[in-house]
Amino acid sequence: DPASLQLHLSEFAALTRTDDPSLVVDIVDRVAERAILSTLMAPGSPEDEHSAFRAMAGSLRQNLARSWDFDQLAKSSGHSVSTFRRRWNQVFGRPPADYLRHLRLAEACRLLVETPLRIKEIASRTGFADELYFSRRFHLQIGKSPREYRKAYQLDRPKTAG
């Protein structure tokens, strides 16, 4: 998506105009990560045999909190469950549920470092109904608890007066 890539490049350009690059290094990392992810997961052309799967992945990304039924998604896309899972795995390199969990945890990481939201709210926004389950999955996949991750990587925020 050229427009999306142009937006990321504009963000990079704005960040390079700072007097002290060390102040924006974390933000540059996040912009780079978003640029790479949007490039890798952008929908393909209509001729692309995988475009339907990429469109479904886009729906997952935009609706992380939703409860997804991949068997139903397979049927609605005109595939058997086994064919759907096999093709999904070919396109994305991991089963649909793992792919969704990866998206949810990546978004949780972003929210932990870029927002002051409570962990319970982050869990809810990323599709984990239970904060304890979210914390266990997060620790299992990331290697740190959500609180430890936030403390290690949270972006410095300017203090507001008042």
mmCIF file of C-alpha atoms in Angstrom:
data_model
loop_
_atom_site.group_PDB
_atom_site.id
_atom_site.type_symbol
_atom_site.label_atom_id
_atom_site.label_comp_id
_atom_site.label_asym_id
_atom_site.label_seq_id
_atom_site.Cartn_x
_atom_site.Cartn_y
_atom_site.Cartn_z
ATOM 1 C CA ASP A 1 0.000 0.000 0.000
ATOM 2 C CA PRO A 2 1.936 3.049 -1.237
ATOM 3 C CA ALA A 3 -0.151 5.495 0.796
ATOM 4 C CA SER A 4 0.562 3.634 4.027
ATOM 5 C CA LEU A 5 4.261 3.431 3.236
ATOM 6 C CA GLN A 6 4.324 7.148 2.396
ATOM 7 C CA LEU A 7 2.753 7.909 5.784
ATOM 8 C CA HIS A 8 5.469 5.915 7.566
ATOM 9 C CA LEU A 9 8.195 7.639 5.547
ATOM 10 C CA SER A 10 6.734 11.020 6.490
ATOM 11 C CA GLU A 11 6.863 9.996 10.156
ATOM 12 C CA PHE A 12 10.528 9.034 9.735
ATOM 13 C CA ALA A 13 11.293 12.348 8.048
ATOM 14 C CA ALA A 14 9.673 14.303 10.878
ATOM 15 C CA LEU A 15 11.601 12.310 13.491
ATOM 16 C CA THR A 16 14.947 13.011 11.805
ATOM 17 C CA ARG A 17 14.486 16.730 12.353
ATOM 18 C CA THR A 18 14.976 16.492 16.117
ATOM 19 C CA ASP A 19 18.014 18.094 17.772
ATOM 20 C CA ASP A 20 18.649 15.084 20.030
ATOM 21 C CA PRO A 21 18.190 11.740 18.208
ATOM 22 C CA SER A 22 18.393 9.798 21.484
ATOM 23 C CA LEU A 23 15.003 11.253 22.458
ATOM 24 C CA VAL A 24 13.196 9.615 19.540
ATOM 25 C CA VAL A 25 15.030 6.329 19.084
ATOM 26 C CA ASP A 26 12.195 4.279 20.647
ATOM 27 C CA ILE A 27 9.614 6.035 18.517
ATOM 28 C CA VAL A 28 11.693 5.389 15.374
ATOM 29 C CA ASP A 29 11.761 1.690 16.300
ATOM 30 C CA ARG A 30 7.970 1.621 16.592
ATOM 31 C CA VAL A 31 7.455 3.451 13.283
ATOM 32 C CA ALA A 32 9.872 1.055 11.583
ATOM 33 C CA GLU A 33 8.041 -1.923 13.052
ATOM 34 C CA ARG A 34 4.672 -0.612 11.837
ATOM 35 C CA ALA A 35 6.119 0.087 8.373
ATOM 36 C CA ILE A 36 7.531 -3.422 8.094
ATOM 37 C CA LEU A 37 4.335 -5.055 9.346
ATOM 38 C CA SER A 38 2.105 -3.033 7.053
ATOM 39 C CA THR A 39 4.331 -3.953 4.114
ATOM 40 C CA LEU A 40 4.430 -7.658 4.958
ATOM 41 C CA MET A 41 0.736 -7.947 5.713
ATOM 42 C CA ALA A 42 -0.674 -5.581 3.113
ATOM 43 C CA PRO A 43 -3.350 -7.079 0.884
ATOM 44 C CA GLY A 44 -2.018 -8.349 -2.445
ATOM 45 C CA SER A 45 -3.371 -7.586 -5.872
ATOM 46 C CA PRO A 46 -6.718 -9.128 -6.925
ATOM 47 C CA GLU A 47 -4.782 -11.586 -9.097
ATOM 48 C CA ASP A 48 -2.876 -12.809 -6.057
ATOM 49 C CA GLU A 49 -4.236 -16.238 -5.124
ATOM 50 C CA HIS A 50 -3.657 -15.384 -1.475
ATOM 51 C CA SER A 51 -5.469 -12.035 -1.494
ATOM 52 C CA ALA A 52 -8.562 -13.494 0.180
ATOM 53 C CA PHE A 53 -6.417 -14.731 3.049
ATOM 54 C CA ARG A 54 -4.658 -11.388 3.309
ATOM 55 C CA ALA A 55 -8.036 -9.648 3.444
ATOM 56 C CA MET A 56 -9.120 -11.984 6.255
ATOM 57 C CA ALA A 57 -5.876 -11.202 8.086
ATOM 58 C CA GLY A 58 -6.683 -7.505 7.714
ATOM 59 C CA SER A 59 -10.042 -8.126 9.370
ATOM 60 C CA LEU A 60 -8.281 -9.903 12.227
ATOM 61 C CA ARG A 61 -5.892 -6.956 12.692
ATOM 62 C CA GLN A 62 -8.744 -4.457 12.746
ATOM 63 C CA ASN A 63 -10.889 -6.501 15.145
ATOM 64 C CA LEU A 64 -8.474 -7.991 17.659
ATOM 65 C CA ALA A 65 -10.968 -7.970 20.527
ATOM 66 C CA ARG A 66 -13.509 -10.004 18.558
ATOM 67 C CA SER A 67 -13.906 -13.710 19.197
ATOM 68 C CA TRP A 68 -12.980 -15.446 15.931
ATOM 69 C CA ASP A 69 -14.290 -18.846 14.812
ATOM 70 C CA PHE A 70 -11.817 -20.093 12.219
ATOM 71 C CA ASP A 71 -13.965 -23.077 11.282
ATOM 72 C CA GLN A 72 -16.789 -20.680 10.404
ATOM 73 C CA LEU A 73 -14.345 -18.404 8.596
ATOM 74 C CA ALA A 74 -13.205 -21.407 6.548
ATOM 75 C CA LYS A 75 -16.779 -22.263 5.581
ATOM 76 C CA SER A 76 -17.650 -18.668 4.696
ATOM 77 C CA SER A 77 -14.572 -18.484 2.465
ATOM 78 C CA GLY A 78 -15.643 -21.625 0.609
ATOM 79 C CA HIS A 79 -12.894 -23.873 1.959
ATOM 80 C CA SER A 80 -12.967 -26.999 4.045
ATOM 81 C CA VAL A 81 -11.487 -26.484 7.499
ATOM 82 C CA SER A 82 -8.371 -28.500 6.667
ATOM 83 C CA THR A 83 -7.817 -26.728 3.334
ATOM 84 C CA PHE A 84 -8.343 -23.353 4.967
ATOM 85 C CA ARG A 85 -5.789 -24.093 7.696
ATOM 86 C CA ARG A 86 -3.275 -25.518 5.215
ATOM 87 C CA ARG A 87 -3.535 -22.505 2.888
ATOM 88 C CA TRP A 88 -3.454 -20.044 5.785
ATOM 89 C CA ASN A 89 -0.289 -21.720 6.987
ATOM 90 C CA GLN A 90 1.213 -21.458 3.480
ATOM 91 C CA VAL A 91 0.468 -17.728 3.291
ATOM 92 C CA PHE A 92 1.423 -16.706 6.840
ATOM 93 C CA GLY A 93 3.724 -19.476 8.061
ATOM 94 C CA ARG A 94 1.646 -20.290 11.122
ATOM 95 C CA PRO A 95 -1.840 -21.594 11.917
ATOM 96 C CA PRO A 96 -4.680 -19.046 12.129
ATOM 97 C CA ALA A 97 -4.994 -19.135 15.924
ATOM 98 C CA ASP A 98 -1.227 -18.633 16.354
ATOM 99 C CA TYR A 99 -1.318 -15.796 13.841
ATOM 100 C CA LEU A 100 -4.152 -14.096 15.749
ATOM 101 C CA ARG A 101 -2.374 -14.579 19.080
ATOM 102 C CA HIS A 102 0.782 -13.050 17.558
ATOM 103 C CA LEU A 103 -1.195 -10.020 16.342
ATOM 104 C CA ARG A 104 -2.860 -9.608 19.724
ATOM 105 C CA LEU A 105 0.417 -9.786 21.622
ATOM 106 C CA ALA A 106 2.152 -7.405 19.205
ATOM 107 C CA GLU A 107 -0.646 -4.887 19.751
ATOM 108 C CA ALA A 108 -0.443 -5.452 23.514
ATOM 109 C CA CYS A 109 3.296 -4.697 23.370
ATOM 110 C CA ARG A 110 2.585 -1.495 21.473
ATOM 111 C CA LEU A 111 -0.102 -0.411 23.934
ATOM 112 C CA LEU A 112 2.101 -1.194 26.927
ATOM 113 C CA VAL A 113 4.906 1.071 25.730
ATOM 114 C CA GLU A 114 2.906 3.801 24.000
ATOM 115 C CA THR A 115 -0.086 4.282 26.320
ATOM 116 C CA PRO A 116 -0.816 4.582 30.026
ATOM 117 C CA LEU A 117 -3.731 2.132 29.741
ATOM 118 C CA ARG A 118 -4.156 -0.347 32.578
ATOM 119 C CA ILE A 119 -3.154 -3.920 31.832
ATOM 120 C CA LYS A 120 -6.747 -5.071 32.256
ATOM 121 C CA GLU A 121 -7.851 -2.604 29.551
ATOM 122 C CA ILE A 122 -5.033 -3.687 27.232
ATOM 123 C CA ALA A 123 -6.032 -7.328 27.725
ATOM 124 C CA SER A 124 -9.628 -6.498 26.837
ATOM 125 C CA ARG A 125 -8.702 -4.402 23.787
ATOM 126 C CA THR A 126 -6.529 -7.187 22.426
ATOM 127 C CA GLY A 127 -9.086 -9.969 22.774
ATOM 128 C CA PHE A 128 -8.181 -11.470 26.138
ATOM 129 C CA ALA A 129 -11.270 -11.566 28.349
ATOM 130 C CA ASP A 130 -9.251 -12.582 31.397
ATOM 131 C CA GLU A 131 -6.354 -10.429 32.631
ATOM 132 C CA LEU A 132 -4.646 -13.391 34.325
ATOM 133 C CA TYR A 133 -4.776 -15.500 31.154
ATOM 134 C CA PHE A 134 -3.451 -12.519 29.179
ATOM 135 C CA SER A 135 -0.541 -12.128 31.608
ATOM 136 C CA ARG A 136 0.318 -15.838 31.417
ATOM 137 C CA ARG A 137 0.200 -15.904 27.586
ATOM 138 C CA PHE A 138 2.176 -12.666 27.417
ATOM 139 C CA HIS A 139 4.889 -14.020 29.713
ATOM 140 C CA LEU A 140 5.000 -17.322 27.847
ATOM 141 C CA GLN A 141 5.419 -15.660 24.427
ATOM 142 C CA ILE A 142 7.393 -12.517 25.321
ATOM 143 C CA GLY A 143 9.439 -13.759 28.262
ATOM 144 C CA LYS A 144 8.386 -10.956 30.610
ATOM 145 C CA SER A 145 5.212 -10.090 32.436
ATOM 146 C CA PRO A 146 3.249 -7.169 30.971
ATOM 147 C CA ARG A 147 4.366 -4.969 33.880
ATOM 148 C CA GLU A 148 8.025 -5.922 33.393
ATOM 149 C CA TYR A 149 7.724 -5.300 29.652
ATOM 150 C CA ARG A 150 6.168 -1.868 30.226
ATOM 151 C CA LYS A 151 8.837 -0.912 32.745
ATOM 152 C CA ALA A 152 11.645 -2.018 30.406
ATOM 153 C CA TYR A 153 10.360 -0.432 27.203
ATOM 154 C CA GLN A 154 7.868 2.317 28.037
ATOM 155 C CA LEU A 155 8.473 5.489 26.077
ATOM 156 C CA ASP A 156 9.416 8.547 28.085
ATOM 157 C CA ARG A 157 6.534 10.977 28.196
ATOM 158 C CA PRO A 158 6.905 14.690 28.717
ATOM 159 C CA LYS A 159 5.502 15.737 32.060
ATOM 160 C CA THR A 160 2.482 18.037 31.857
ATOM 161 C CA ALA A 161 2.062 20.987 34.188
ATOM 162 C CA GLY A 162 -0.699 20.787 36.722
#
